[in-house]
Each structure stands twice: as C-alpha cells, then as structure tokens.
Coordinates of C-alpha atoms in Angstrom, one line a residue:
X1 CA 31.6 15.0 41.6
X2 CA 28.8 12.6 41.3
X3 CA 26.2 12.5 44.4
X4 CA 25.4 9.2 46.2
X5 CA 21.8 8.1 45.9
X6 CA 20.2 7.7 49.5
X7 CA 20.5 3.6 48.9
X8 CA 24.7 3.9 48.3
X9 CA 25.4 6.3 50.9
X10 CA 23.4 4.2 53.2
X11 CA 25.5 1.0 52.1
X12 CA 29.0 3.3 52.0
X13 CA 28.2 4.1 55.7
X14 CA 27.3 0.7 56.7
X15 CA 30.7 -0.4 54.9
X16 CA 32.7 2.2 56.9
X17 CA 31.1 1.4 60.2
X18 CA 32.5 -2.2 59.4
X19 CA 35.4 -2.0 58.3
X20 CA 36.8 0.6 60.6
X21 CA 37.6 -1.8 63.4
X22 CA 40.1 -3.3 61.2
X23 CA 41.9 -0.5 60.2
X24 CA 42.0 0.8 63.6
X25 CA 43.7 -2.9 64.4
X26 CA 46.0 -2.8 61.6
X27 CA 47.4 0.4 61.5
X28 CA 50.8 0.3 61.3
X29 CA 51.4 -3.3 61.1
X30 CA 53.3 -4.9 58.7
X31 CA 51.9 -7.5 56.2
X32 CA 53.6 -9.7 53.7
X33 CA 52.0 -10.5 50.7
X34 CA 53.0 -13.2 48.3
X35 CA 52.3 -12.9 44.6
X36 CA 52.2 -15.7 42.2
X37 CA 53.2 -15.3 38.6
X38 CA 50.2 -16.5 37.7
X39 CA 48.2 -13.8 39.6
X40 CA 50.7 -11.2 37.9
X41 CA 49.7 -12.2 34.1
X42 CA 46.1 -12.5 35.3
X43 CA 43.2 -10.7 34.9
X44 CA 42.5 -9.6 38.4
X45 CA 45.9 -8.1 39.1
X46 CA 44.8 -4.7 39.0
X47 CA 42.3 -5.5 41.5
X48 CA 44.9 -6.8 43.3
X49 CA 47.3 -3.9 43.2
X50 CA 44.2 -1.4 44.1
X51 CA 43.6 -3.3 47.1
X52 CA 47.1 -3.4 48.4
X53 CA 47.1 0.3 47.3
X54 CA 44.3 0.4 49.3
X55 CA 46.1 -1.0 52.6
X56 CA 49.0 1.0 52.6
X57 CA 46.8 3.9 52.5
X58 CA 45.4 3.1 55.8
X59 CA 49.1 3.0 57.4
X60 CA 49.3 -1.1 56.6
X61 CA 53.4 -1.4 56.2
X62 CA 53.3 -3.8 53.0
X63 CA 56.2 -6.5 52.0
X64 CA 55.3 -7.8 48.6
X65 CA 57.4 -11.1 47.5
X66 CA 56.4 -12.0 43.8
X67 CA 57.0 -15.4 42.0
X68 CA 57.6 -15.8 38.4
X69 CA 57.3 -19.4 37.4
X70 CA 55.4 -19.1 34.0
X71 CA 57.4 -16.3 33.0
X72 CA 60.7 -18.6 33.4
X73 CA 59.1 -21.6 31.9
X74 CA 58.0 -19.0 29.3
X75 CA 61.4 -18.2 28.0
X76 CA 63.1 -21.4 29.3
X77 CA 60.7 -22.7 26.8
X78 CA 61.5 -20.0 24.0
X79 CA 65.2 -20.5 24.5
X80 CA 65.3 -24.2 24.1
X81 CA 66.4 -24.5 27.4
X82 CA 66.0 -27.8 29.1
X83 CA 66.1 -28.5 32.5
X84 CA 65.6 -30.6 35.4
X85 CA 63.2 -30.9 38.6
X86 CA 64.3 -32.1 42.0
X87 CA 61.2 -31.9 43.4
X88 CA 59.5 -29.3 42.9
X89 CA 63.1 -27.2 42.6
X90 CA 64.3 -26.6 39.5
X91 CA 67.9 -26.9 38.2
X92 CA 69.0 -23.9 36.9
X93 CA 72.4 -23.7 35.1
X94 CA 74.2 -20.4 34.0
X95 CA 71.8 -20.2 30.8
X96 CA 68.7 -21.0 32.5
X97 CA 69.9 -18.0 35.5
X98 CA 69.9 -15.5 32.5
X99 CA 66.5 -16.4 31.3
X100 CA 65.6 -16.5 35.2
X101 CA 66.8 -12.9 35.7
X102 CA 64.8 -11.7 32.6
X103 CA 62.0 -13.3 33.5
X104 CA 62.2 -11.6 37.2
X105 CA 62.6 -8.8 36.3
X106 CA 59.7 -8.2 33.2
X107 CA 57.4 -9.5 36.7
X108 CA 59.0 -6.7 39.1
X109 CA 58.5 -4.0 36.3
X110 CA 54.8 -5.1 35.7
X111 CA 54.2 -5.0 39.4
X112 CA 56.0 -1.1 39.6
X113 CA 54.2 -0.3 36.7
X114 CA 50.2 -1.0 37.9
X115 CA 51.2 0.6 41.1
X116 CA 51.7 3.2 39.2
X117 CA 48.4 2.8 37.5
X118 CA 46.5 2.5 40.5
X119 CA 47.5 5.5 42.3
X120 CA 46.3 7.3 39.0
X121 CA 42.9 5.7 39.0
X122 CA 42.5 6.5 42.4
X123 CA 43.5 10.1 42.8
X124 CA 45.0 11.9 39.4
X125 CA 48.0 14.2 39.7
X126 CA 48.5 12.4 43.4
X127 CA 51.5 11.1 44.4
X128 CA 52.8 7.0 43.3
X129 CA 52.9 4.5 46.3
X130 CA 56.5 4.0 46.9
X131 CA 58.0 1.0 45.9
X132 CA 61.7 0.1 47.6
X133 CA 63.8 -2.6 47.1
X134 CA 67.4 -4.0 48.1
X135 CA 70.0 -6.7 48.4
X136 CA 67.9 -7.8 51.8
X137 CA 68.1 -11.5 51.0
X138 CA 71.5 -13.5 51.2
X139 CA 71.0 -16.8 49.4
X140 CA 73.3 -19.9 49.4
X141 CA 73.5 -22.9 46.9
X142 CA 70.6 -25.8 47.9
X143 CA 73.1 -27.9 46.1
X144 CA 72.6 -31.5 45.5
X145 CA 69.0 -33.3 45.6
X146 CA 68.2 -36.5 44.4
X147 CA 71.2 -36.9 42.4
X148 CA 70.4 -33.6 40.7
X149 CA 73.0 -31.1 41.3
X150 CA 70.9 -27.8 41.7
X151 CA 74.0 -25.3 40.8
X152 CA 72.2 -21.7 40.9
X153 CA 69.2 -22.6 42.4
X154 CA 69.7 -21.7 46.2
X155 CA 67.8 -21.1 49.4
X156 CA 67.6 -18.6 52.1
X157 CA 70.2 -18.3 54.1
X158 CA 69.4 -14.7 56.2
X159 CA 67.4 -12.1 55.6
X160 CA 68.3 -8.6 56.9
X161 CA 65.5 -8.0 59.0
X162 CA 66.7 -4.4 59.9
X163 CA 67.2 -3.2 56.8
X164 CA 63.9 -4.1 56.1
X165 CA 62.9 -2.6 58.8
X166 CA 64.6 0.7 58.5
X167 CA 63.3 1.1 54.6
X168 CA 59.4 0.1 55.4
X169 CA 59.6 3.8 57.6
X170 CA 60.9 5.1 54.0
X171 CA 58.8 3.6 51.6
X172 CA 54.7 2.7 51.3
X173 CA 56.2 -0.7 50.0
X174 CA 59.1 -2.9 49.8
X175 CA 59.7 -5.5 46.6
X176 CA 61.7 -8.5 46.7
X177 CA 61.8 -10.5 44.1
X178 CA 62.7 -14.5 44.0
X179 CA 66.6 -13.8 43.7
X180 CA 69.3 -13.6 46.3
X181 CA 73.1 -13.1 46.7
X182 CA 75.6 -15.0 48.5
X183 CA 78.4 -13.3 50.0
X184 CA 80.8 -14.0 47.4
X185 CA 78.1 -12.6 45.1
X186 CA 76.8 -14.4 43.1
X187 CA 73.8 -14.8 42.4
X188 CA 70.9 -17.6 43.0
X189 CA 66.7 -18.1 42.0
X190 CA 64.9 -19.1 44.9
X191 CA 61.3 -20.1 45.9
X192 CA 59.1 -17.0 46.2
X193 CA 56.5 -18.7 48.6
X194 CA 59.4 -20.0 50.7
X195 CA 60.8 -16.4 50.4
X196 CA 57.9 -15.1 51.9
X197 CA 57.1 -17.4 54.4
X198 CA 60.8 -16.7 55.9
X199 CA 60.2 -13.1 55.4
X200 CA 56.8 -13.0 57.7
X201 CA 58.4 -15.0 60.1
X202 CA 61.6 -12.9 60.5
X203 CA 59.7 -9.7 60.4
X204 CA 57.0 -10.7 62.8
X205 CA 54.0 -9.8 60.7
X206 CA 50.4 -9.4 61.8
X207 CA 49.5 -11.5 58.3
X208 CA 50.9 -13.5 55.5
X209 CA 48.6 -13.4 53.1
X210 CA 49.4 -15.8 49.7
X211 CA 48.0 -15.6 46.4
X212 CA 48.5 -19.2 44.4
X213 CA 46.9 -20.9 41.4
X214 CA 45.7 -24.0 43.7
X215 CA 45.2 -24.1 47.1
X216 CA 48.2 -24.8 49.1
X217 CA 46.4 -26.5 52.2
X218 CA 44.3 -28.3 53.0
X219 CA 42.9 -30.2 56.5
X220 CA 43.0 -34.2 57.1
X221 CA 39.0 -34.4 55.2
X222 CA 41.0 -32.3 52.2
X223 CA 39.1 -29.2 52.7
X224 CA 41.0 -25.9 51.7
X225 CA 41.9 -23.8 54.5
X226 CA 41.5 -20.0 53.7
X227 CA 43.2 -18.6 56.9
X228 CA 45.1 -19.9 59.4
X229 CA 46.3 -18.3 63.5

C-alpha cells in the first residue's frame, strides 16, 4: 500500500472534513439519477458509474433511469427504418419497437456491466453493487398527436412506488430502463427524462439529478440553471 505524502494527506483530510456533512445528510435517502444515452457511449461514463458507486456506498438509496436515443436512431438507421416525430416523440411501429428493445437493452447491459467494473477497480475480490430491476412502470399508448398516430410509443401511466420501495431495502441499486407495460401487456418506449422526473416525484427523493447532452433549462436571461429547490 502506497503512503500519502504530508501534502495529500493534508488535502484527503481537508476533503473528508468537507464532505462529511453531506453524507451525514444524505444517508439513507433516495436519489434518482437520470442517464442519457449519450452519457452511456461517452467517455466519462466510468466516471460516472464510480461516482454513483461511490454514493451507494455511503447508504445513498440510488434509482438509475437510462435513455437510449442514439442507440435507437443507431439501428433505426441500420435497419432502414423510417419514422416519424410528433414533437419531440417519436412514432414507433412494431419494427421500430424491436429495434427499440435491442437498443435498450445493449444500454442496460453496458450500465450492469461498468458497475461491475467499478466495484473491481475499487476493491478487488469485493462484492458487485447490486443492480435490481422490475415491471415497476405500467405504460399506456400516448396515442394520436399532430395527426401522427404514435402506436407503441406510450406514457406513464403508474408507477409502483412500493415495489420500488420494498426492492431499494434489497438492492444497492434499482434500473429502469425507458420501457413499460400496459395491463394487457404489451409493451411501449417511453421518454427516460419524463420517466425519471415521475419517478423522483412519486418516490419523494432528496435529489433528481440529470445528465443530458445540452442543458435542459434555462432562466428568462437564458442562463443554464445547474440545480434547482
């Protein structure tokens, strides 16, 4: 084990002294993080996923929500698959759903997978942050828009809070990735940042904290806004 010159352990100290307040106040709280695609495929994701890492090691209770929009457009795009924007909602028919579901779920393995990775890094041989997911999210059609009939590309209709609940004393970590059932079953894409929002809400968490390729908002003088009560 390497020593820590006078100079580091000064700093680590300092560090410590500032940072404990925080994890004395969120202890046992539950944050929901959102993950964009884009962050996924980027080169700072394992930073990412050692910081979260990081937090549920401190007794943070962590939701992860990840998106997947370049990984659709991806094979959308590799499939010859055309389709249509209502906004920003996307049509998805029963071809596009199949590439949707692929696309999901090569993100939600890449997340499982640095986890994985990160709990290596940090302490060999020691035990994988555990990672649970579920059929939490029931989803219903957002149907028609525009003129532009939407067919499996749905919105929230409930979340099961206490199942979520229940599994987050289980697990380090619960997944949920930008798909939902309705209760006939079947089976609709949805927006991961809406997702998340909802699921913060429902869940009463102590943060929502959203990673996105541009900033999202923005004040009246169109300043970003990093954080908001």
């Amino acid at each position: 084990m390497s020593k820590l010159s006078p100079q580091d352990h000064a700093g680590f100290v300092r560090w410590m002294r500032e940072a404990s307040p925080y994890l004395r106040a969120h202890r046992g709280q539950t944050f929901v993080v959102y993950l964009g695609g884009e962050l996924v495929a980027g080169p700072s994701f394992p930073q990412v996923v050692q910081d979260l890492s990081l937090l549920s090691g401190i007794g943070v209770k962590l939701v992860v929500v990840h998106g997947a929009r370049p990984q659709v457009e991806a094979r959308l795009a590799a499939a010859g698959i055309v389709t249509h924007m209502a906004g920003d909602l996307r049509a998805t028919d029963s071809a596009a759903l199949a590439e949707v579901k692929l696309a999901v779920a090569g993100v939600r393995y890449q997340i499982e997978a640095q986890f994985a990775h990160a709990t290596g890094q940090r302490q060999p041989g020691g035990a994988a942050v555990r990672i649970l997911g579920g059929n939490f999210i029931v989803a219903r059609p957002a149907g028609v828009i525009g003129g532009v009939d939407l067919q499996f590309t749905g919105e929230l209709r409930r979340i099961d809070t206490a199942g979520l609940h229940a599994q987050l004393e289980h697990a380090d970590l619960v997944l949920l990735s930008p798909l939902g059932h309705s209760p006939t079953g079947e089976l609709f894409s949805l927006n991961g940042l809406e997702l998340a929002t909802m699921v913060a809400g429902e869940l009463s968490a102590g943060k929502l904290v959203v990673s996105t390729p541009s900033p999202q908002i923005r004040d009246q003088a169109g300043c970003v806004l990093r954080q908001l009560t």
